[in-house]
mmCIF file of C-alpha atoms in Angstrom:
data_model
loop_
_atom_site.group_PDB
_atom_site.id
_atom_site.type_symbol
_atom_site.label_atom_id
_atom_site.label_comp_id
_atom_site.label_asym_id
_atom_site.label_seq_id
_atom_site.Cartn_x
_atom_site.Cartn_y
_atom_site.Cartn_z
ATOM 1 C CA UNK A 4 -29.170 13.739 5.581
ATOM 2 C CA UNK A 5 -25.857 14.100 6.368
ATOM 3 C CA UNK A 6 -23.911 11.135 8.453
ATOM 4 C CA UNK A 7 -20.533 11.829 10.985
ATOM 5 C CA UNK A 8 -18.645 8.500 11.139
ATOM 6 C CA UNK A 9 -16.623 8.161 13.829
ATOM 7 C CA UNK A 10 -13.347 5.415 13.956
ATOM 8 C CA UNK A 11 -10.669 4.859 16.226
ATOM 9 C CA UNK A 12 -7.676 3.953 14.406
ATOM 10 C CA UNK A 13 -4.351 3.496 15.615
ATOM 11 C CA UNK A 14 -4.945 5.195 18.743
ATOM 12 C CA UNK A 15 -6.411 8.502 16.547
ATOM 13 C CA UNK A 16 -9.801 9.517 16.220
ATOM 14 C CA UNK A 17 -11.300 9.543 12.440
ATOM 15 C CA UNK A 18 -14.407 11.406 11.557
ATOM 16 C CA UNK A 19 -15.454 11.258 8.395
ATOM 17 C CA UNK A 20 -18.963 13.281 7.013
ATOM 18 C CA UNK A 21 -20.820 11.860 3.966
ATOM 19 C CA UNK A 22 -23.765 12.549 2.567
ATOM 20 C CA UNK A 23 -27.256 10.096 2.225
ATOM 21 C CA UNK A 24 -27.333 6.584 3.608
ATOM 22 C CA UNK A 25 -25.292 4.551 6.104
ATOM 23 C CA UNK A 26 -21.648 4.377 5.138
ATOM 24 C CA UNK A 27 -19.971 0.855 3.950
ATOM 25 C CA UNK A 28 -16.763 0.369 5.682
ATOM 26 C CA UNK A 29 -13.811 -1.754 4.273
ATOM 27 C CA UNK A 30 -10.959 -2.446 6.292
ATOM 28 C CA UNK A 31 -9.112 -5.006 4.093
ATOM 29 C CA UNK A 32 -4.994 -5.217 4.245
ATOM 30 C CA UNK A 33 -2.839 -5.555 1.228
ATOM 31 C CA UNK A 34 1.246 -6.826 1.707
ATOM 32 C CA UNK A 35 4.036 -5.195 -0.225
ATOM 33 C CA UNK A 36 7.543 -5.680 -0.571
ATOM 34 C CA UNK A 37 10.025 -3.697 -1.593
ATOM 35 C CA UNK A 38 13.539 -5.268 -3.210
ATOM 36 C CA UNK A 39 16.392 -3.398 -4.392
ATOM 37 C CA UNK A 40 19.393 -5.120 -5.630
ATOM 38 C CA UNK A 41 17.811 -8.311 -4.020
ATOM 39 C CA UNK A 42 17.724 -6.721 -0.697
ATOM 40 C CA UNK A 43 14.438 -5.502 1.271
ATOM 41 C CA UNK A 44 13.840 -2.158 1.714
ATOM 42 C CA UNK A 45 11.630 -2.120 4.812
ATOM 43 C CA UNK A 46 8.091 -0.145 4.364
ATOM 44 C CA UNK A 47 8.053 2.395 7.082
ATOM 45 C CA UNK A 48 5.639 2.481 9.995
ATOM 46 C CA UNK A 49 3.012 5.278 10.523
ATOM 47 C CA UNK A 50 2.808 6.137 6.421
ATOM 48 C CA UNK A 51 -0.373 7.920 5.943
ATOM 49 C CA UNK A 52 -0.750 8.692 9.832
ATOM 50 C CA UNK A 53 -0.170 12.035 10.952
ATOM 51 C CA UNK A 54 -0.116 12.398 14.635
ATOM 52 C CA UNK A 55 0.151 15.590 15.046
ATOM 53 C CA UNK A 56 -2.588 16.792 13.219
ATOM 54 C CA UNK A 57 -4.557 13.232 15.037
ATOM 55 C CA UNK A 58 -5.849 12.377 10.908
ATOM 56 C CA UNK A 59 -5.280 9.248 8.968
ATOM 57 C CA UNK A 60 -4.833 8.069 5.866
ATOM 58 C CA UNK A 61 -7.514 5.131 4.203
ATOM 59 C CA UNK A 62 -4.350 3.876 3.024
ATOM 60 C CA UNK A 63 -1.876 3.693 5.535
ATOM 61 C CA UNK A 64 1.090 1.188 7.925
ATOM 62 C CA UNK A 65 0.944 0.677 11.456
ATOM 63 C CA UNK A 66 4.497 -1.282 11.297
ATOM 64 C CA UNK A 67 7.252 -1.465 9.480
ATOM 65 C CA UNK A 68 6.113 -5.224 8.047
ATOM 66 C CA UNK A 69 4.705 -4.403 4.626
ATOM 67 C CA UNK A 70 1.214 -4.741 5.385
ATOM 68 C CA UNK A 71 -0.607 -1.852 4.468
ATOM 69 C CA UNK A 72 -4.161 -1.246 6.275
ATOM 70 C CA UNK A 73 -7.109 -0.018 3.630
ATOM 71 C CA UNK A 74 -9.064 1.546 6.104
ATOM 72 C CA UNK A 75 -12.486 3.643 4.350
ATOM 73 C CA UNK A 76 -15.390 4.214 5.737
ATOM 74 C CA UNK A 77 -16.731 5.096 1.995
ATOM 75 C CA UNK A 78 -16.164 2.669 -0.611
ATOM 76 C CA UNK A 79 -13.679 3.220 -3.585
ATOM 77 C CA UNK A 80 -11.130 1.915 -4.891
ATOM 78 C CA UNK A 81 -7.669 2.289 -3.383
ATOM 79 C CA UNK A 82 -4.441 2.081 -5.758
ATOM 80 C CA UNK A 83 -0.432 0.931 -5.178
ATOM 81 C CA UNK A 84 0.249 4.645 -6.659
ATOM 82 C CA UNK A 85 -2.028 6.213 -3.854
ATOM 83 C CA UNK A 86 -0.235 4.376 -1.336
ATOM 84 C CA UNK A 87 3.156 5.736 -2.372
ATOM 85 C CA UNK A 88 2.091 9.427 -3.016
ATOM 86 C CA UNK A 89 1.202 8.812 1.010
ATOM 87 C CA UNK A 90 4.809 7.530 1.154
ATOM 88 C CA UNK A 91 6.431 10.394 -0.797
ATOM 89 C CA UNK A 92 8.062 8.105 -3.158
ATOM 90 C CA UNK A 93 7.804 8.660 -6.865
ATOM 91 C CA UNK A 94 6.278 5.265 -8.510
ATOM 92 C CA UNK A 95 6.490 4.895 -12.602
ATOM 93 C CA UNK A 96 6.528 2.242 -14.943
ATOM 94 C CA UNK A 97 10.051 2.113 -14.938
ATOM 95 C CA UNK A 98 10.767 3.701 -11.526
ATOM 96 C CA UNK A 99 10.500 3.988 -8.020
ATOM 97 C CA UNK A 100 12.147 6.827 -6.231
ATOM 98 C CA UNK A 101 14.886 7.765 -7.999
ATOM 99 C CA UNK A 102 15.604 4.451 -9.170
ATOM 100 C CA UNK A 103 15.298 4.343 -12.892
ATOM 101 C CA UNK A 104 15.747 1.392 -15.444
ATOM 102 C CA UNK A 105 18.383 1.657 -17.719
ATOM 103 C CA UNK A 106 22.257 0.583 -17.687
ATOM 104 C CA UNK A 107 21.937 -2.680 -16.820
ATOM 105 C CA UNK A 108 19.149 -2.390 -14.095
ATOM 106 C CA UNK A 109 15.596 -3.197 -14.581
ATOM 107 C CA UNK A 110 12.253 -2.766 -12.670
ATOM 108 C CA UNK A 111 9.463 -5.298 -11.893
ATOM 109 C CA UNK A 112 6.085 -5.353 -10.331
ATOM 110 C CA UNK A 113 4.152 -8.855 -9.187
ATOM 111 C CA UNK A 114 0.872 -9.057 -8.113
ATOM 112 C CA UNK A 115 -0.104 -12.314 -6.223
ATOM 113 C CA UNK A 116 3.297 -13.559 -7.738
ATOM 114 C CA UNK A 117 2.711 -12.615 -11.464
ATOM 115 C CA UNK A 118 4.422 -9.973 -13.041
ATOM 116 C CA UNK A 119 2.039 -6.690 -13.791
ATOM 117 C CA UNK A 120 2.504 -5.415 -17.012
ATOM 118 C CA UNK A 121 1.446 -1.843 -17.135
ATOM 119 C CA UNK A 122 2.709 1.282 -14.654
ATOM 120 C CA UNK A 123 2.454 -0.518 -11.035
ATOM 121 C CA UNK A 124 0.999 2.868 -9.632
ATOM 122 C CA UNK A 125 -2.185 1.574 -11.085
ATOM 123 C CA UNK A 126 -1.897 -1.159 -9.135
ATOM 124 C CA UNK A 127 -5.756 -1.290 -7.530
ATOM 125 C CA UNK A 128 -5.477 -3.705 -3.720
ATOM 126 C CA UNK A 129 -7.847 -6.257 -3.072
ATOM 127 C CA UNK A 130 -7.728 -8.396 0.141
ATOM 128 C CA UNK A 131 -4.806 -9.873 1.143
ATOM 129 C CA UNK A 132 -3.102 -9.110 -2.362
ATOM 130 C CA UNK A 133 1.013 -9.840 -2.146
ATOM 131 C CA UNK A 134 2.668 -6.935 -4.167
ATOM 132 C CA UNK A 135 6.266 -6.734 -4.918
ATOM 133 C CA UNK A 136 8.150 -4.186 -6.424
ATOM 134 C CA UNK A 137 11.920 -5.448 -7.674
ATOM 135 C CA UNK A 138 14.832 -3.116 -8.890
ATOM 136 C CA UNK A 139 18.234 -4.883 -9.903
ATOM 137 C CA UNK A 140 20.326 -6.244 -12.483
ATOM 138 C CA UNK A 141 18.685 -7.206 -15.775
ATOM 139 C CA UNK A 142 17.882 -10.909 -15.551
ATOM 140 C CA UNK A 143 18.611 -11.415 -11.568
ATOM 141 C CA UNK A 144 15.892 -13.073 -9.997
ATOM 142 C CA UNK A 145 14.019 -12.248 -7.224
ATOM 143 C CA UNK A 146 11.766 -14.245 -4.503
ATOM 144 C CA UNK A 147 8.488 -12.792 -5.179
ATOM 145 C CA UNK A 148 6.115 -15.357 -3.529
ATOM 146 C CA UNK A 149 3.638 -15.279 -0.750
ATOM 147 C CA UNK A 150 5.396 -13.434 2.035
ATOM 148 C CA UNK A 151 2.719 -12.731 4.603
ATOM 149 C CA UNK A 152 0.663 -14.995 7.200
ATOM 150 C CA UNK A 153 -2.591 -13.384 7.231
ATOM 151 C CA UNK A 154 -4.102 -13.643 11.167
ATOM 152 C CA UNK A 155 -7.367 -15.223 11.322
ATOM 153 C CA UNK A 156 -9.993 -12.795 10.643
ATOM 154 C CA UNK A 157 -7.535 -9.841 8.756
#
């Protein structure tokens, strides 16, 4: 038996088919920041939505706040390196765009305020995880704490 789920998203309609039983749906948000030289770089708006073509993402941003709306009507698992192929910006261990590590600059990932060893495109969000990716100056620290007020029920 084949199933047609239908969502409204962001003002565009979603239709996803899938095979067998009645579809789960997750629709839980993830926050990530974005520091370069100890200054934000804001997340754009609309990654992952394409309004021309009226299709969106699972993984996608409505605003330009960091929050970053998991949106699947089948269940998987979602990861930070997903999220920034949607972006169109290169994510490696020791990288992001064409930052690289390397005369006297460094690069960082935090998870819920720890630091992530491994390549941060593995990265896999849960609900309401805080994410921050830091390039800078070898030993210059960065704010990585709690940065987002989840609304009641998000």
């Amino acid at each position: 038996m084949s199933v047609l789920v239908l969502a409204v998203v962001a003002g565009l309609t979603v239709f996803v088919r899938s095979s067998g039983g009645p579809s789960s749906s997750r629709a839980e948000p993830a926050h990530l920041d974005v520091l370069v030289d100890g200054k934000p770089v804001a997340v754009p708006g609309a990654i992952g939505i394409d309004q021309r073509a009226q299709q969106i993402s699972p993984l996608h941003t409505h605003d330009t706040d960091g929050v970053i709306h998991i949106e699947s009507p089948l269940k998987a698992a979602f990861s930070l390196g997903q999220f920034m192929t949607e972006w169109n910006v290169a994510l490696t261990q020791d990288s992001i765009g064409g930052l690289k590590t390397g005369g006297g600059n460094d690069f960082h990932a935090y998870v819920n305020a720890k630091e992530y060893a491994g390549n941060p495109a593995a990265i896999e969000f849960r609900a309401h995880d805080e994410i921050a990716l830091v390039y800078g100056p070898a030993g210059q620290k960065a704010d990585v704490s709690s940065g987002c007020d989840w609304p009641e029920g998000e």
